Amino acid sequence: MNGQNIIFIAGHSRLPEGMAAQSMFQTLTVTAEIDRQYGVILQCSCTLATEHGRAFINQLFRGYSLKNGIEEPIKAIQYSYSGKAKNAIIAALKDLYTQFNEFQKREAK
């Protein structure tokens, strides 16, 4: 797959007080490489403090098509993640989805 078939999108949210990542960043960012045609998340990362947390987010969201909505990835995080950043991850994911939809609208013009 060449770079023209991939888009890179970021979603942002505020981190709760008292988190390790909050001392480094004021916001949580979820980034994703997304297949332009099908909306499938190919790779995903976030600004959680640990490499393990970032890898978990990638594993959890990779393979979802944003063209099918955001409900399933949100359910996945609600079911599989227990930590202070849960709501921030969900909010950043929703923002990423909004950014994806805006990109799709621009592409359609």
PDB file of N, CA and C in Angstrom:
ATOM      1  N   MET A   1       0.854  -1.171   0.000  1.00  0.00           N
ATOM      2  CA  MET A   1       0.000   0.000   0.000  1.00  0.00           C
ATOM      3  C   MET A   1       0.900   1.233   0.000  1.00  0.00           C
ATOM      4  N   ASN A   2       0.667   2.129  -0.936  1.00  0.00           N
ATOM      5  CA  ASN A   2       1.502   3.323  -0.969  1.00  0.00           C
ATOM      6  C   ASN A   2       0.910   4.421  -0.098  1.00  0.00           C
ATOM      7  N   GLY A   3       1.701   5.460   0.140  1.00  0.00           N
ATOM      8  CA  GLY A   3       1.295   6.538   1.033  1.00  0.00           C
ATOM      9  C   GLY A   3       0.074   7.308   0.582  1.00  0.00           C
ATOM     10  N   GLN A   4      -0.262   7.259  -0.710  1.00  0.00           N
ATOM     11  CA  GLN A   4      -1.430   7.984  -1.194  1.00  0.00           C
ATOM     12  C   GLN A   4      -2.738   7.328  -0.752  1.00  0.00           C
ATOM     13  N   ASN A   5      -2.682   6.079  -0.350  1.00  0.00           N
ATOM     14  CA  ASN A   5      -3.882   5.370   0.096  1.00  0.00           C
ATOM     15  C   ASN A   5      -4.105   5.485   1.591  1.00  0.00           C
ATOM     16  N   ILE A   6      -3.200   6.186   2.289  1.00  0.00           N
ATOM     17  CA  ILE A   6      -3.268   6.280   3.748  1.00  0.00           C
ATOM     18  C   ILE A   6      -3.423   7.740   4.154  1.00  0.00           C
ATOM     19  N   ILE A   7      -4.291   7.971   5.123  1.00  0.00           N
ATOM     20  CA  ILE A   7      -4.394   9.299   5.733  1.00  0.00           C
ATOM     21  C   ILE A   7      -4.002   9.179   7.200  1.00  0.00           C
ATOM     22  N   PHE A   8      -3.499  10.266   7.755  1.00  0.00           N
ATOM     23  CA  PHE A   8      -3.074  10.313   9.152  1.00  0.00           C
ATOM     24  C   PHE A   8      -3.954  11.342   9.849  1.00  0.00           C
ATOM     25  N   ILE A   9      -4.660  10.900  10.884  1.00  0.00           N
ATOM     26  CA  ILE A   9      -5.606  11.769  11.585  1.00  0.00           C
ATOM     27  C   ILE A   9      -5.333  11.694  13.086  1.00  0.00           C
ATOM     28  N   ALA A  10      -5.516  12.825  13.752  1.00  0.00           N
ATOM     29  CA  ALA A  10      -5.340  12.895  15.206  1.00  0.00           C
ATOM     30  C   ALA A  10      -6.625  13.395  15.853  1.00  0.00           C
ATOM     31  N   GLY A  11      -6.929  12.812  17.002  1.00  0.00           N
ATOM     32  CA  GLY A  11      -8.023  13.271  17.850  1.00  0.00           C
ATOM     33  C   GLY A  11      -7.467  13.641  19.207  1.00  0.00           C
ATOM     34  N   HIS A  12      -8.045  14.654  19.839  1.00  0.00           N
ATOM     35  CA  HIS A  12      -7.499  15.176  21.092  1.00  0.00           C
ATOM     36  C   HIS A  12      -8.574  15.260  22.170  1.00  0.00           C
ATOM     37  N   SER A  13      -8.125  15.183  23.419  1.00  0.00           N
ATOM     38  CA  SER A  13      -9.004  15.398  24.576  1.00  0.00           C
ATOM     39  C   SER A  13      -8.138  15.800  25.772  1.00  0.00           C
ATOM     40  N   ARG A  14      -8.771  16.285  26.811  1.00  0.00           N
ATOM     41  CA  ARG A  14      -8.044  16.664  28.035  1.00  0.00           C
ATOM     42  C   ARG A  14      -7.837  15.445  28.917  1.00  0.00           C
ATOM     43  N   LEU A  15      -6.668  15.384  29.533  1.00  0.00           N
ATOM     44  CA  LEU A  15      -6.359  14.306  30.476  1.00  0.00           C
ATOM     45  C   LEU A  15      -6.849  14.660  31.874  1.00  0.00           C
ATOM     46  N   PRO A  16      -7.260  13.660  32.647  1.00  0.00           N
ATOM     47  CA  PRO A  16      -7.638  13.934  34.036  1.00  0.00           C
ATOM     48  C   PRO A  16      -6.412  14.240  34.892  1.00  0.00           C
ATOM     49  N   GLU A  17      -6.612  14.955  35.969  1.00  0.00           N
ATOM     50  CA  GLU A  17      -5.530  15.275  36.913  1.00  0.00           C
ATOM     51  C   GLU A  17      -4.996  13.990  37.544  1.00  0.00           C
ATOM     52  N   GLY A  18      -3.706  14.008  37.885  1.00  0.00           N
ATOM     53  CA  GLY A  18      -3.115  12.910  38.640  1.00  0.00           C
ATOM     54  C   GLY A  18      -2.596  11.750  37.818  1.00  0.00           C
ATOM     55  N   MET A  19      -2.556  11.891  36.510  1.00  0.00           N
ATOM     56  CA  MET A  19      -2.035  10.819  35.664  1.00  0.00           C
ATOM     57  C   MET A  19      -0.583  11.098  35.321  1.00  0.00           C
ATOM     58  N   ALA A  20       0.187  10.043  35.109  1.00  0.00           N
ATOM     59  CA  ALA A  20       1.592  10.214  34.709  1.00  0.00           C
ATOM     60  C   ALA A  20       1.689  10.982  33.399  1.00  0.00           C
ATOM     61  N   ALA A  21       0.848  10.646  32.441  1.00  0.00           N
ATOM     62  CA  ALA A  21       0.889  11.336  31.143  1.00  0.00           C
ATOM     63  C   ALA A  21       0.476  12.797  31.284  1.00  0.00           C
ATOM     64  N   GLN A  22      -0.346  13.113  32.280  1.00  0.00           N
ATOM     65  CA  GLN A  22      -0.811  14.487  32.458  1.00  0.00           C
ATOM     66  C   GLN A  22       0.333  15.406  32.846  1.00  0.00           C
ATOM     67  N   SER A  23       1.358  14.859  33.524  1.00  0.00           N
ATOM     68  CA  SER A  23       2.508  15.688  33.871  1.00  0.00           C
ATOM     69  C   SER A  23       3.362  16.017  32.647  1.00  0.00           C
ATOM     70  N   MET A  24       3.264  15.216  31.592  1.00  0.00           N
ATOM     71  CA  MET A  24       4.007  15.472  30.352  1.00  0.00           C
ATOM     72  C   MET A  24       3.172  16.242  29.335  1.00  0.00           C
ATOM     73  N   PHE A  25       1.889  15.925  29.259  1.00  0.00           N
ATOM     74  CA  PHE A  25       0.995  16.515  28.270  1.00  0.00           C
ATOM     75  C   PHE A  25      -0.270  16.991  28.985  1.00  0.00           C
ATOM     76  N   GLN A  26      -0.878  18.045  28.503  1.00  0.00           N
ATOM     77  CA  GLN A  26      -2.163  18.477  29.052  1.00  0.00           C
ATOM     78  C   GLN A  26      -3.320  17.776  28.354  1.00  0.00           C
ATOM     79  N   THR A  27      -3.042  17.251  27.162  1.00  0.00           N
ATOM     80  CA  THR A  27      -4.083  16.580  26.390  1.00  0.00           C
ATOM     81  C   THR A  27      -3.647  15.166  26.044  1.00  0.00           C
ATOM     82  N   LEU A  28      -4.619  14.338  25.774  1.00  0.00           N
ATOM     83  CA  LEU A  28      -4.367  12.997  25.256  1.00  0.00           C
ATOM     84  C   LEU A  28      -4.635  13.074  23.754  1.00  0.00           C
ATOM     85  N   THR A  29      -3.741  12.527  22.984  1.00  0.00           N
ATOM     86  CA  THR A  29      -3.913  12.489  21.541  1.00  0.00           C
ATOM     87  C   THR A  29      -3.955  11.042  21.091  1.00  0.00           C
ATOM     88  N   VAL A  30      -4.940  10.715  20.268  1.00  0.00           N
ATOM     89  CA  VAL A  30      -5.017   9.417  19.609  1.00  0.00           C
ATOM     90  C   VAL A  30      -4.769   9.691  18.132  1.00  0.00           C
ATOM     91  N   THR A  31      -3.754   9.043  17.572  1.00  0.00           N
ATOM     92  CA  THR A  31      -3.454   9.191  16.154  1.00  0.00           C
ATOM     93  C   THR A  31      -3.689   7.869  15.452  1.00  0.00           C
ATOM     94  N   ALA A  32      -4.029   7.966  14.168  1.00  0.00           N
ATOM     95  CA  ALA A  32      -4.285   6.744  13.413  1.00  0.00           C
ATOM     96  C   ALA A  32      -3.890   6.915  11.958  1.00  0.00           C
ATOM     97  N   GLU A  33      -3.298   5.859  11.407  1.00  0.00           N
ATOM     98  CA  GLU A  33      -3.123   5.730   9.970  1.00  0.00           C
ATOM     99  C   GLU A  33      -4.352   4.980   9.483  1.00  0.00           C
ATOM    100  N   ILE A  34      -5.041   5.568   8.529  1.00  0.00           N
ATOM    101  CA  ILE A  34      -6.329   5.037   8.093  1.00  0.00           C
ATOM    102  C   ILE A  34      -6.315   4.829   6.586  1.00  0.00           C
ATOM    103  N   ASP A  35      -6.814   3.689   6.150  1.00  0.00           N
ATOM    104  CA  ASP A  35      -6.968   3.420   4.732  1.00  0.00           C
ATOM    105  C   ASP A  35      -7.993   4.399   4.161  1.00  0.00           C
ATOM    106  N   ARG A  36      -7.579   5.162   3.171  1.00  0.00           N
ATOM    107  CA  ARG A  36      -8.406   6.226   2.599  1.00  0.00           C
ATOM    108  C   ARG A  36      -9.724   5.687   2.028  1.00  0.00           C
ATOM    109  N   GLN A  37      -9.686   4.566   1.336  1.00  0.00           N
ATOM    110  CA  GLN A  37     -10.875   4.054   0.660  1.00  0.00           C
ATOM    111  C   GLN A  37     -11.861   3.378   1.615  1.00  0.00           C
ATOM    112  N   TYR A  38     -11.356   2.555   2.521  1.00  0.00           N
ATOM    113  CA  TYR A  38     -12.236   1.743   3.364  1.00  0.00           C
ATOM    114  C   TYR A  38     -12.397   2.270   4.787  1.00  0.00           C
ATOM    115  N   GLY A  39     -11.578   3.234   5.177  1.00  0.00           N
ATOM    116  CA  GLY A  39     -11.677   3.807   6.520  1.00  0.00           C
ATOM    117  C   GLY A  39     -11.149   2.905   7.614  1.00  0.00           C
ATOM    118  N   VAL A  40     -10.383   1.885   7.270  1.00  0.00           N
ATOM    119  CA  VAL A  40      -9.871   0.918   8.248  1.00  0.00           C
ATOM    120  C   VAL A  40      -8.645   1.499   8.960  1.00  0.00           C
ATOM    121  N   ILE A  41      -8.638   1.380  10.279  1.00  0.00           N
ATOM    122  CA  ILE A  41      -7.482   1.806  11.076  1.00  0.00           C
ATOM    123  C   ILE A  41      -6.366   0.783  10.879  1.00  0.00           C
ATOM    124  N   LEU A  42      -5.257   1.249  10.295  1.00  0.00           N
ATOM    125  CA  LEU A  42      -4.125   0.366  10.028  1.00  0.00           C
ATOM    126  C   LEU A  42      -3.149   0.336  11.200  1.00  0.00           C
ATOM    127  N   GLN A  43      -2.895   1.478  11.776  1.00  0.00           N
ATOM    128  CA  GLN A  43      -2.047   1.627  12.964  1.00  0.00           C
ATOM    129  C   GLN A  43      -2.649   2.728  13.810  1.00  0.00           C
ATOM    130  N   CYS A  44      -2.473   2.610  15.106  1.00  0.00           N
ATOM    131  CA  CYS A  44      -3.033   3.599  16.014  1.00  0.00           C
ATOM    132  C   CYS A  44      -2.080   3.773  17.192  1.00  0.00           C
ATOM    133  N   SER A  45      -1.999   5.000  17.702  1.00  0.00           N
ATOM    134  CA  SER A  45      -1.171   5.262  18.859  1.00  0.00           C
ATOM    135  C   SER A  45      -1.842   6.340  19.699  1.00  0.00           C
ATOM    136  N   CYS A  46      -1.271   6.570  20.859  1.00  0.00           N
ATOM    137  CA  CYS A  46      -1.798   7.623  21.729  1.00  0.00           C
ATOM    138  C   CYS A  46      -0.673   8.098  22.640  1.00  0.00           C
ATOM    139  N   THR A  47      -0.954   9.149  23.383  1.00  0.00           N
ATOM    140  CA  THR A  47       0.071   9.724  24.248  1.00  0.00           C
ATOM    141  C   THR A  47      -0.035   9.230  25.682  1.00  0.00           C
ATOM    142  N   LEU A  48      -0.459   7.989  25.880  1.00  0.00           N
ATOM    143  CA  LEU A  48      -0.353   7.393  27.208  1.00  0.00           C
ATOM    144  C   LEU A  48       1.122   7.310  27.577  1.00  0.00           C
ATOM    145  N   ALA A  49       1.414   7.325  28.856  1.00  0.00           N
ATOM    146  CA  ALA A  49       2.802   7.409  29.317  1.00  0.00           C
ATOM    147  C   ALA A  49       3.614   6.144  29.048  1.00  0.00           C
ATOM    148  N   THR A  50       2.983   4.984  29.035  1.00  0.00           N
ATOM    149  CA  THR A  50       3.748   3.748  28.896  1.00  0.00           C
ATOM    150  C   THR A  50       3.670   3.179  27.482  1.00  0.00           C
ATOM    151  N   GLU A  51       4.754   2.557  27.073  1.00  0.00           N
ATOM    152  CA  GLU A  51       4.777   1.888  25.775  1.00  0.00           C
ATOM    153  C   GLU A  51       3.729   0.778  25.728  1.00  0.00           C
ATOM    154  N   HIS A  52       3.558   0.094  26.837  1.00  0.00           N
ATOM    155  CA  HIS A  52       2.582  -0.987  26.915  1.00  0.00           C
ATOM    156  C   HIS A  52       1.166  -0.457  26.650  1.00  0.00           C
ATOM    157  N   GLY A  53       0.837   0.688  27.241  1.00  0.00           N
ATOM    158  CA  GLY A  53      -0.479   1.302  27.030  1.00  0.00           C
ATOM    159  C   GLY A  53      -0.675   1.698  25.578  1.00  0.00           C
ATOM    160  N   ARG A  54       0.336   2.279  24.973  1.00  0.00           N
ATOM    161  CA  ARG A  54       0.247   2.683  23.566  1.00  0.00           C
ATOM    162  C   ARG A  54       0.070   1.466  22.664  1.00  0.00           C
ATOM    163  N   ALA A  55       0.802   0.402  22.954  1.00  0.00           N
ATOM    164  CA  ALA A  55       0.682  -0.834  22.164  1.00  0.00           C
ATOM    165  C   ALA A  55      -0.710  -1.444  22.324  1.00  0.00           C
ATOM    166  N   PHE A  56      -1.252  -1.380  23.540  1.00  0.00           N
ATOM    167  CA  PHE A  56      -2.586  -1.922  23.785  1.00  0.00           C
ATOM    168  C   PHE A  56      -3.639  -1.175  22.964  1.00  0.00           C
ATOM    169  N   ILE A  57      -3.533   0.154  22.934  1.00  0.00           N
ATOM    170  CA  ILE A  57      -4.486   0.954  22.155  1.00  0.00           C
ATOM    171  C   ILE A  57      -4.390   0.593  20.677  1.00  0.00           C
ATOM    172  N   ASN A  58      -3.177   0.426  20.168  1.00  0.00           N
ATOM    173  CA  ASN A  58      -3.000   0.026  18.771  1.00  0.00           C
ATOM    174  C   ASN A  58      -3.664  -1.317  18.509  1.00  0.00           C
ATOM    175  N   GLN A  59      -3.404  -2.274  19.373  1.00  0.00           N
ATOM    176  CA  GLN A  59      -3.975  -3.610  19.207  1.00  0.00           C
ATOM    177  C   GLN A  59      -5.495  -3.567  19.273  1.00  0.00           C
ATOM    178  N   LEU A  60      -6.025  -2.739  20.158  1.00  0.00           N
ATOM    179  CA  LEU A  60      -7.469  -2.677  20.368  1.00  0.00           C
ATOM    180  C   LEU A  60      -8.211  -2.073  19.170  1.00  0.00           C
ATOM    181  N   PHE A  61      -7.655  -1.023  18.564  1.00  0.00           N
ATOM    182  CA  PHE A  61      -8.374  -0.287  17.519  1.00  0.00           C
ATOM    183  C   PHE A  61      -8.021  -0.704  16.100  1.00  0.00           C
ATOM    184  N   ARG A  62      -6.884  -1.343  15.920  1.00  0.00           N
ATOM    185  CA  ARG A  62      -6.465  -1.738  14.570  1.00  0.00           C
ATOM    186  C   ARG A  62      -7.498  -2.684  13.956  1.00  0.00           C
ATOM    187  N   GLY A  63      -7.852  -2.392  12.707  1.00  0.00           N
ATOM    188  CA  GLY A  63      -8.787  -3.248  11.974  1.00  0.00           C
ATOM    189  C   GLY A  63     -10.209  -2.719  11.935  1.00  0.00           C
ATOM    190  N   TYR A  64     -10.562  -1.766  12.796  1.00  0.00           N
ATOM    191  CA  TYR A  64     -11.902  -1.187  12.750  1.00  0.00           C
ATOM    192  C   TYR A  64     -12.022  -0.245  11.557  1.00  0.00           C
ATOM    193  N   SER A  65     -13.149  -0.292  10.879  1.00  0.00           N
ATOM    194  CA  SER A  65     -13.435   0.669   9.817  1.00  0.00           C
ATOM    195  C   SER A  65     -14.264   1.805  10.392  1.00  0.00           C
ATOM    196  N   LEU A  66     -13.747   3.017  10.280  1.00  0.00           N
ATOM    197  CA  LEU A  66     -14.482   4.180  10.764  1.00  0.00           C
ATOM    198  C   LEU A  66     -15.708   4.470   9.907  1.00  0.00           C
ATOM    199  N   LYS A  67     -15.786   3.856   8.741  1.00  0.00           N
ATOM    200  CA  LYS A  67     -16.987   4.006   7.907  1.00  0.00           C
ATOM    201  C   LYS A  67     -18.175   3.281   8.530  1.00  0.00           C
ATOM    202  N   ASN A  68     -17.908   2.400   9.494  1.00  0.00           N
ATOM    203  CA  ASN A  68     -18.975   1.689  10.200  1.00  0.00           C
ATOM    204  C   ASN A  68     -19.376   2.393  11.491  1.00  0.00           C
ATOM    205  N   GLY A  69     -18.831   3.574  11.729  1.00  0.00           N
ATOM    206  CA  GLY A  69     -19.155   4.312  12.945  1.00  0.00           C
ATOM    207  C   GLY A  69     -18.077   4.150  13.994  1.00  0.00           C
ATOM    208  N   ILE A  70     -18.334   4.737  15.144  1.00  0.00           N
ATOM    209  CA  ILE A  70     -17.350   4.750  16.228  1.00  0.00           C
ATOM    210  C   ILE A  70     -17.818   3.931  17.437  1.00  0.00           C
ATOM    211  N   GLU A  71     -19.020   3.391  17.368  1.00  0.00           N
ATOM    212  CA  GLU A  71     -19.593   2.704  18.518  1.00  0.00           C
ATOM    213  C   GLU A  71     -18.805   1.469  18.941  1.00  0.00           C
ATOM    214  N   GLU A  72     -18.375   0.657  17.978  1.00  0.00           N
ATOM    215  CA  GLU A  72     -17.646  -0.576  18.329  1.00  0.00           C
ATOM    216  C   GLU A  72     -16.292  -0.285  18.974  1.00  0.00           C
ATOM    217  N   PRO A  73     -15.486   0.638  18.438  1.00  0.00           N
ATOM    218  CA  PRO A  73     -14.234   0.961  19.140  1.00  0.00           C
ATOM    219  C   PRO A  73     -14.479   1.524  20.542  1.00  0.00           C
ATOM    220  N   ILE A  74     -15.538   2.305  20.717  1.00  0.00           N
ATOM    221  CA  ILE A  74     -15.858   2.825  22.052  1.00  0.00           C
ATOM    222  C   ILE A  74     -16.235   1.681  22.989  1.00  0.00           C
ATOM    223  N   LYS A  75     -17.042   0.751  22.509  1.00  0.00           N
ATOM    224  CA  LYS A  75     -17.391  -0.419  23.327  1.00  0.00           C
ATOM    225  C   LYS A  75     -16.147  -1.215  23.693  1.00  0.00           C
ATOM    226  N   ALA A  76     -15.215  -1.329  22.748  1.00  0.00           N
ATOM    227  CA  ALA A  76     -13.982  -2.084  23.001  1.00  0.00           C
ATOM    228  C   ALA A  76     -13.179  -1.445  24.126  1.00  0.00           C
ATOM    229  N   ILE A  77     -13.072  -0.126  24.131  1.00  0.00           N
ATOM    230  CA  ILE A  77     -12.305   0.540  25.191  1.00  0.00           C
ATOM    231  C   ILE A  77     -13.056   0.466  26.517  1.00  0.00           C
ATOM    232  N   GLN A  78     -14.371   0.582  26.482  1.00  0.00           N
ATOM    233  CA  GLN A  78     -15.155   0.491  27.715  1.00  0.00           C
ATOM    234  C   GLN A  78     -15.028  -0.900  28.337  1.00  0.00           C
ATOM    235  N   TYR A  79     -14.976  -1.907  27.516  1.00  0.00           N
ATOM    236  CA  TYR A  79     -14.904  -3.282  27.989  1.00  0.00           C
ATOM    237  C   TYR A  79     -13.491  -3.687  28.412  1.00  0.00           C
ATOM    238  N   SER A  80     -12.483  -3.170  27.716  1.00  0.00           N
ATOM    239  CA  SER A  80     -11.129  -3.698  27.873  1.00  0.00           C
ATOM    240  C   SER A  80     -10.149  -2.814  28.626  1.00  0.00           C
ATOM    241  N   TYR A  81     -10.502  -1.565  28.896  1.00  0.00           N
ATOM    242  CA  TYR A  81      -9.544  -0.642  29.522  1.00  0.00           C
ATOM    243  C   TYR A  81     -10.099  -0.159  30.852  1.00  0.00           C
ATOM    244  N   SER A  82      -9.300  -0.305  31.891  1.00  0.00           N
ATOM    245  CA  SER A  82      -9.678   0.199  33.204  1.00  0.00           C
ATOM    246  C   SER A  82      -8.558   1.097  33.692  1.00  0.00           C
ATOM    247  N   GLY A  83      -8.789   2.388  33.642  1.00  0.00           N
ATOM    248  CA  GLY A  83      -7.781   3.342  34.069  1.00  0.00           C
ATOM    249  C   GLY A  83      -8.351   4.744  34.026  1.00  0.00           C
ATOM    250  N   LYS A  84      -7.606   5.677  34.605  1.00  0.00           N
ATOM    251  CA  LYS A  84      -8.072   7.065  34.680  1.00  0.00           C
ATOM    252  C   LYS A  84      -8.254   7.706  33.310  1.00  0.00           C
ATOM    253  N   ALA A  85      -7.553   7.209  32.317  1.00  0.00           N
ATOM    254  CA  ALA A  85      -7.600   7.830  30.991  1.00  0.00           C
ATOM    255  C   ALA A  85      -8.756   7.332  30.126  1.00  0.00           C
ATOM    256  N   LYS A  86      -9.592   6.423  30.631  1.00  0.00           N
ATOM    257  CA  LYS A  86     -10.647   5.831  29.804  1.00  0.00           C
ATOM    258  C   LYS A  86     -11.513   6.892  29.125  1.00  0.00           C
ATOM    259  N   ASN A  87     -12.038   7.835  29.885  1.00  0.00           N
ATOM    260  CA  ASN A  87     -12.913   8.850  29.296  1.00  0.00           C
ATOM    261  C   ASN A  87     -12.153   9.749  28.325  1.00  0.00           C
ATOM    262  N   ALA A  88     -10.882  10.040  28.627  1.00  0.00           N
ATOM    263  CA  ALA A  88     -10.069  10.856  27.721  1.00  0.00           C
ATOM    264  C   ALA A  88      -9.808  10.113  26.410  1.00  0.00           C
ATOM    265  N   ILE A  89      -9.568   8.807  26.483  1.00  0.00           N
ATOM    266  CA  ILE A  89      -9.355   8.014  25.269  1.00  0.00           C
ATOM    267  C   ILE A  89     -10.614   8.015  24.426  1.00  0.00           C
ATOM    268  N   ILE A  90     -11.762   7.823  25.070  1.00  0.00           N
ATOM    269  CA  ILE A  90     -13.040   7.819  24.343  1.00  0.00           C
ATOM    270  C   ILE A  90     -13.285   9.178  23.692  1.00  0.00           C
ATOM    271  N   ALA A  91     -13.034  10.257  24.430  1.00  0.00           N
ATOM    272  CA  ALA A  91     -13.244  11.595  23.871  1.00  0.00           C
ATOM    273  C   ALA A  91     -12.294  11.856  22.697  1.00  0.00           C
ATOM    274  N   ALA A  92     -11.035  11.434  22.810  1.00  0.00           N
ATOM    275  CA  ALA A  92     -10.076  11.621  21.719  1.00  0.00           C
ATOM    276  C   ALA A  92     -10.464  10.768  20.517  1.00  0.00           C
ATOM    277  N   LEU A  93     -10.972   9.576  20.763  1.00  0.00           N
ATOM    278  CA  LEU A  93     -11.429   8.708  19.680  1.00  0.00           C
ATOM    279  C   LEU A  93     -12.622   9.336  18.955  1.00  0.00           C
ATOM    280  N   LYS A  94     -13.538   9.923  19.719  1.00  0.00           N
ATOM    281  CA  LYS A  94     -14.680  10.613  19.101  1.00  0.00           C
ATOM    282  C   LYS A  94     -14.200  11.802  18.264  1.00  0.00           C
ATOM    283  N   ASP A  95     -13.195  12.525  18.770  1.00  0.00           N
ATOM    284  CA  ASP A  95     -12.643  13.644  18.009  1.00  0.00           C
ATOM    285  C   ASP A  95     -11.961  13.139  16.737  1.00  0.00           C
ATOM    286  N   LEU A  96     -11.235  12.044  16.830  1.00  0.00           N
ATOM    287  CA  LEU A  96     -10.609  11.446  15.658  1.00  0.00           C
ATOM    288  C   LEU A  96     -11.674  11.082  14.624  1.00  0.00           C
ATOM    289  N   TYR A  97     -12.777  10.528  15.077  1.00  0.00           N
ATOM    290  CA  TYR A  97     -13.880  10.152  14.186  1.00  0.00           C
ATOM    291  C   TYR A  97     -14.478  11.387  13.515  1.00  0.00           C
ATOM    292  N   THR A  98     -14.619  12.463  14.272  1.00  0.00           N
ATOM    293  CA  THR A  98     -15.111  13.720  13.704  1.00  0.00           C
ATOM    294  C   THR A  98     -14.153  14.219  12.630  1.00  0.00           C
ATOM    295  N   GLN A  99     -12.849  14.164  12.924  1.00  0.00           N
ATOM    296  CA  GLN A  99     -11.846  14.597  11.946  1.00  0.00           C
ATOM    297  C   GLN A  99     -11.896  13.729  10.689  1.00  0.00           C
ATOM    298  N   PHE A 100     -12.105  12.420  10.870  1.00  0.00           N
ATOM    299  CA  PHE A 100     -12.225  11.508   9.728  1.00  0.00           C
ATOM    300  C   PHE A 100     -13.428  11.878   8.874  1.00  0.00           C
ATOM    301  N   ASN A 101     -14.566  12.138   9.504  1.00  0.00           N
ATOM    302  CA  ASN A 101     -15.770  12.505   8.751  1.00  0.00           C
ATOM    303  C   ASN A 101     -15.581  13.812   7.994  1.00  0.00           C
ATOM    304  N   GLU A 102     -14.921  14.775   8.607  1.00  0.00           N
ATOM    305  CA  GLU A 102     -14.640  16.040   7.923  1.00  0.00           C
ATOM    306  C   GLU A 102     -13.720  15.821   6.728  1.00  0.00           C
ATOM    307  N   PHE A 103     -12.733  14.947   6.894  1.00  0.00           N
ATOM    308  CA  PHE A 103     -11.844  14.613   5.782  1.00  0.00           C
ATOM    309  C   PHE A 103     -12.641  13.982   4.645  1.00  0.00           C
ATOM    310  N   GLN A 104     -13.524  13.052   4.974  1.00  0.00           N
ATOM    311  CA  GLN A 104     -14.350  12.391   3.969  1.00  0.00           C
ATOM    312  C   GLN A 104     -15.197  13.395   3.190  1.00  0.00           C
ATOM    313  N   LYS A 105     -15.764  14.368   3.890  1.00  0.00           N
ATOM    314  CA  LYS A 105     -16.578  15.395   3.230  1.00  0.00           C
ATOM    315  C   LYS A 105     -15.723  16.226   2.274  1.00  0.00           C
ATOM    316  N   ARG A 106     -14.508  16.595   2.703  1.00  0.00           N
ATOM    317  CA  ARG A 106     -13.617  17.359   1.823  1.00  0.00           C
ATOM    318  C   ARG A 106     -13.222  16.551   0.595  1.00  0.00           C
ATOM    319  N   GLU A 107     -12.991  15.253   0.776  1.00  0.00           N
ATOM    320  CA  GLU A 107     -12.620  14.379  -0.337  1.00  0.00           C
ATOM    321  C   GLU A 107     -13.753  14.240  -1.351  1.00  0.00           C
ATOM    322  N   ALA A 108     -14.987  14.300  -0.869  1.00  0.00           N
ATOM    323  CA  ALA A 108     -16.150  14.099  -1.738  1.00  0.00           C
ATOM    324  C   ALA A 108     -16.390  15.311  -2.646  1.00  0.00           C
ATOM    325  N   LYS A 109     -15.825  16.459  -2.299  1.00  0.00           N
ATOM    326  CA  LYS A 109     -16.054  17.677  -3.086  1.00  0.00           C
ATOM    327  C   LYS A 109     -15.294  17.660  -4.371  1.00  0.00           C
TER     328      LYS A 109
END
